Short mmCIF file of C-alpha atoms in Angstrom, two decimals:
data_model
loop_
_atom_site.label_atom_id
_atom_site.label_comp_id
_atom_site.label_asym_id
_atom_site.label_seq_id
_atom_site.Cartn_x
_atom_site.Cartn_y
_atom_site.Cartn_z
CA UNK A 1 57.81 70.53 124.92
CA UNK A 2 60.71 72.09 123.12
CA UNK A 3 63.56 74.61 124.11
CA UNK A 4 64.97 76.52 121.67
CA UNK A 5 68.26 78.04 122.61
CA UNK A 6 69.36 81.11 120.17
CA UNK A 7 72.80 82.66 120.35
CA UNK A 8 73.36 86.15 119.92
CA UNK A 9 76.83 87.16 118.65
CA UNK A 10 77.86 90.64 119.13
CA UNK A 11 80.96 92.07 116.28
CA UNK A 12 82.08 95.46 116.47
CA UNK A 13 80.69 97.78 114.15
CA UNK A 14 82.46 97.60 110.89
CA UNK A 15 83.98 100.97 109.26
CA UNK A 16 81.67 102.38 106.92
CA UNK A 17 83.67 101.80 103.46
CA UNK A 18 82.88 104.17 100.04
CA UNK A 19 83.37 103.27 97.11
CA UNK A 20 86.01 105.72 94.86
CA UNK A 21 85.73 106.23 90.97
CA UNK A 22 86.43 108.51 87.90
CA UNK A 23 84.36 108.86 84.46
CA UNK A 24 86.06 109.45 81.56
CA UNK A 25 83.62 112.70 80.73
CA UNK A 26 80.65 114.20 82.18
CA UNK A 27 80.70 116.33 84.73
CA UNK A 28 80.33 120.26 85.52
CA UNK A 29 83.00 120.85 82.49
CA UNK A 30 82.70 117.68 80.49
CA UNK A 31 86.25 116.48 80.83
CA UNK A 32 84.95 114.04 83.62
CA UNK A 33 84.89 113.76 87.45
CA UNK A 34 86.30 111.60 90.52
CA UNK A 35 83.03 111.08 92.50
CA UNK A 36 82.41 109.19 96.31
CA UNK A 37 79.36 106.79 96.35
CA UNK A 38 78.19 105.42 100.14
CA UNK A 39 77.38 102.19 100.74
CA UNK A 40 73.44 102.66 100.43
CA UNK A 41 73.72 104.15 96.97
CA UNK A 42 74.70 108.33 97.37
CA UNK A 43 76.91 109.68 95.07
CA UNK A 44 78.96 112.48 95.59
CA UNK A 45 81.22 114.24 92.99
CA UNK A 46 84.40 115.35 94.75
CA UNK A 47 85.79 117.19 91.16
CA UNK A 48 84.84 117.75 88.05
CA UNK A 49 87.31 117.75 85.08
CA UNK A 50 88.04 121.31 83.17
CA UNK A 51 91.17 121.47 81.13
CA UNK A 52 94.41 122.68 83.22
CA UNK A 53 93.32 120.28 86.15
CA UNK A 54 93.01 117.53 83.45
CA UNK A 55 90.47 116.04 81.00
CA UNK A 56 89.67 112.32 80.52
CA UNK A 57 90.52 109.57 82.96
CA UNK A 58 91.45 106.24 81.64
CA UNK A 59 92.85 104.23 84.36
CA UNK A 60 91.81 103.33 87.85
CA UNK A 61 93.06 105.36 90.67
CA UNK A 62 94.80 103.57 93.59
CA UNK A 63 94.99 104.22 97.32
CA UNK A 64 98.24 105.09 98.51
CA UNK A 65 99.31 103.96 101.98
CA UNK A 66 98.98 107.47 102.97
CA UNK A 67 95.13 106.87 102.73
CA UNK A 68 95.08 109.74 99.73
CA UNK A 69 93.82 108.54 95.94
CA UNK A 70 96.30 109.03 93.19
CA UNK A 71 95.63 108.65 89.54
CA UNK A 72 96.13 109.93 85.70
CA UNK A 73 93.74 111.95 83.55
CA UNK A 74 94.72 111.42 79.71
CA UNK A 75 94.52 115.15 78.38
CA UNK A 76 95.10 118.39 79.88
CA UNK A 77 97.16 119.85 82.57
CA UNK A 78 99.00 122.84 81.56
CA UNK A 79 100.44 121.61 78.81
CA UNK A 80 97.68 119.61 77.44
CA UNK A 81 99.65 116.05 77.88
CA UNK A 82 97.98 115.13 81.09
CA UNK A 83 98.08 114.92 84.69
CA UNK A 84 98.80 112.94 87.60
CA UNK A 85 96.43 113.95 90.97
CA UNK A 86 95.80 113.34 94.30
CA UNK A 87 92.32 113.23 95.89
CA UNK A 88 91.75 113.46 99.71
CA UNK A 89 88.66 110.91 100.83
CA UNK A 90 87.30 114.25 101.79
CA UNK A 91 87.14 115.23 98.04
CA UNK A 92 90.40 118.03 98.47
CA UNK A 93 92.30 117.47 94.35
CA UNK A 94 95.31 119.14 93.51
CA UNK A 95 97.25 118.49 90.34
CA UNK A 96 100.82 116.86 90.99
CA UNK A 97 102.20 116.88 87.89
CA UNK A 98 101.92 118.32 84.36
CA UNK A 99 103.14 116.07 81.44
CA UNK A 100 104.96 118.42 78.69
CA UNK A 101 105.36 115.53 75.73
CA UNK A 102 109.33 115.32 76.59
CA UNK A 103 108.48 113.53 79.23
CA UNK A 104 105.40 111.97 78.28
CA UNK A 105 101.93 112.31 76.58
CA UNK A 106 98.77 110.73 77.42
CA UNK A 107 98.95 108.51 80.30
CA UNK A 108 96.41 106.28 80.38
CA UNK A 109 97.58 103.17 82.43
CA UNK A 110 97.50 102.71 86.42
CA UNK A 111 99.75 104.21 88.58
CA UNK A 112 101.47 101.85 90.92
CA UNK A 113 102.71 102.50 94.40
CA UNK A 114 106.82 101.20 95.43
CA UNK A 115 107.34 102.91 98.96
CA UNK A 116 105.26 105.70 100.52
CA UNK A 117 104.98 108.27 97.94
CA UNK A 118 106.73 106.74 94.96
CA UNK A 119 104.92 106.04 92.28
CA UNK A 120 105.59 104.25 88.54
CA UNK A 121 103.26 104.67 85.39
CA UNK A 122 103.66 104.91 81.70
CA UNK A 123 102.46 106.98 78.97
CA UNK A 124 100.80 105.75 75.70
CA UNK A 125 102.72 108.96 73.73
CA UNK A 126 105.45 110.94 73.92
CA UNK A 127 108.85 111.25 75.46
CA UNK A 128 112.13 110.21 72.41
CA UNK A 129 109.86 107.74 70.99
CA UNK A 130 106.38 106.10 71.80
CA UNK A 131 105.76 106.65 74.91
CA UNK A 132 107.52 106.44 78.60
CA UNK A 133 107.90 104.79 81.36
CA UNK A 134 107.96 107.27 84.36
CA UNK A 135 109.01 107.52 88.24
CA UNK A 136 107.11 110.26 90.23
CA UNK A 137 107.60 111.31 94.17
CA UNK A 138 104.93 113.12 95.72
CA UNK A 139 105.98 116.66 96.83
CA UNK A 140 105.98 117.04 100.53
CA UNK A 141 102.83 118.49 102.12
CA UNK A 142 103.39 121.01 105.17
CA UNK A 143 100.22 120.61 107.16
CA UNK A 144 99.98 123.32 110.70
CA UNK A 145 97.51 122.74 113.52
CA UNK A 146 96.90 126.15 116.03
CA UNK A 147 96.35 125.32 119.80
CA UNK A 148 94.52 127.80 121.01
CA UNK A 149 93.25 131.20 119.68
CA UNK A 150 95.69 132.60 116.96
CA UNK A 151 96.25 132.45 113.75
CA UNK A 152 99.19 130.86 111.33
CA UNK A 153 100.10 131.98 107.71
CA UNK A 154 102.92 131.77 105.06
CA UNK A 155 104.34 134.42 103.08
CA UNK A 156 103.39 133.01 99.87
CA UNK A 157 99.99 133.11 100.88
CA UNK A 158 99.12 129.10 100.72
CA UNK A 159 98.68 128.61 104.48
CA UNK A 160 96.17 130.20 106.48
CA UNK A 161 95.16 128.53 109.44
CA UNK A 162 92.49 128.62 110.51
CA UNK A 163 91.36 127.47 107.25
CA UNK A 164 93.71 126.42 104.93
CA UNK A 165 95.95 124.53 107.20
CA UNK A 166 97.88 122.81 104.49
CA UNK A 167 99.98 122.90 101.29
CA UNK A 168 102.09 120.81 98.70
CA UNK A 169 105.26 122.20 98.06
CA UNK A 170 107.92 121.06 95.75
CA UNK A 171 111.07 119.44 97.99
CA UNK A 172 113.62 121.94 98.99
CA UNK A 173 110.51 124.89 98.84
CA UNK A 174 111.84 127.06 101.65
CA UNK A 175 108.65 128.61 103.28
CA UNK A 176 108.46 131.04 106.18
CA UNK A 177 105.66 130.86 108.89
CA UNK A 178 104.23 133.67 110.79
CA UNK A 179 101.88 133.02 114.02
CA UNK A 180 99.68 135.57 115.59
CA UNK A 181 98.57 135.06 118.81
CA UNK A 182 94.98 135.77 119.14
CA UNK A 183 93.53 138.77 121.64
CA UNK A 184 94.47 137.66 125.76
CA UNK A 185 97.12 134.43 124.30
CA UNK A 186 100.57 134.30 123.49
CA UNK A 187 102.58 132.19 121.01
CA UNK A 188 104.54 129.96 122.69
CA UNK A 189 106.63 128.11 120.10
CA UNK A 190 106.95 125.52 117.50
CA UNK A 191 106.30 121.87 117.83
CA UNK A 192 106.56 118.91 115.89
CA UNK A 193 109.07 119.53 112.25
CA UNK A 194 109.49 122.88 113.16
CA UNK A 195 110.68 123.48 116.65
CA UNK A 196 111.56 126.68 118.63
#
């Protein structure tokens, strides 16, 4: 008689990785879409393409180290020269940058990351003569959590936490915070960036 001896090797369970896209049209407006598809095959599209947000995607997004996906879309914006964007894994977009033909037209290359934030691309037209080469920091976001039962909004009306509990703002945006203790709490102070 025989004894076979198995072995039974136990990993950790390995993060569960999507996969990240864009199309160059399609889409709820036809100017394209960033979708999310799962490892078993569901696809999800995060945004759909309509004109001011951008139109046509040519290059690749990246991942920034901050976890976010940055990219270009060819056309539109609000000056009809293209975009760069930033998409949350969550699906969240918001427009960075409008292109005006000065400084740039039509970018369709890949944007690459030098440093948290800082990014370098090029555009196919515009700028004094065919096309530029272009350095772009990403505006600082203000995110606000609420311990406890209140509530936390700007003047401008961007934040409203609950809710919307964060917001891009160009560097050197001042912004003013009001908190409102919910019914039987108090508000107790700042923490983190903005103490007192």
């Amino acid at each position: 008689a025989t004894t076979e001896i198995y072995t039974l090797s136990l990993y950790d369970a390995l993060p569960i990785c999507n996969f990240y896209g864009t199309t160059w049209s399609g889409g709820a407006y036809g100017g394209g879409t960033v979708f999310r598809i799962t490892p078993s095959g569901g696809l999800t599209v995060l945004h759909s393409f309509g004109g001011i947000d951008g139109t046509t995607v040519a290059a690749p997004m990246i991942q920034g180290s901050d976890g976010n996906f940055y990219g270009t879309s060819a056309g539109g914006g609000a000056h009809g020269a293209g975009t760069i964007f930033q998409v949350t894994p969550s699906g969240a977009y918001t427009v960075l940058y409008s292109f005006n033909g000065s400084d740039g037209q039509y970018p369709v290359g890949a944007l690459v990351e030098d440093g948290p934030g800082t990014f370098y691309g090029t555009t196919d037209l515009g700028g004094t003569a065919d096309g530029t080469v272009f350095k772009f920091q990403v505006p600082p976001t203000l995110t606000v959590s609420v311990f406890g039962d209140g509530t936390v909004t700007s003047t401008d009306g961007f934040i409203h936490c609950p809710g919307t509990c964060s917001h891009t703002y160009s560097s050197g945006t001042p912004v003013t915070l009001n908190a409102t203790p919910g019914q039987g709490w108090v508000f107790g102070g700042w923490d983190g960036a903005c103490l007192g």
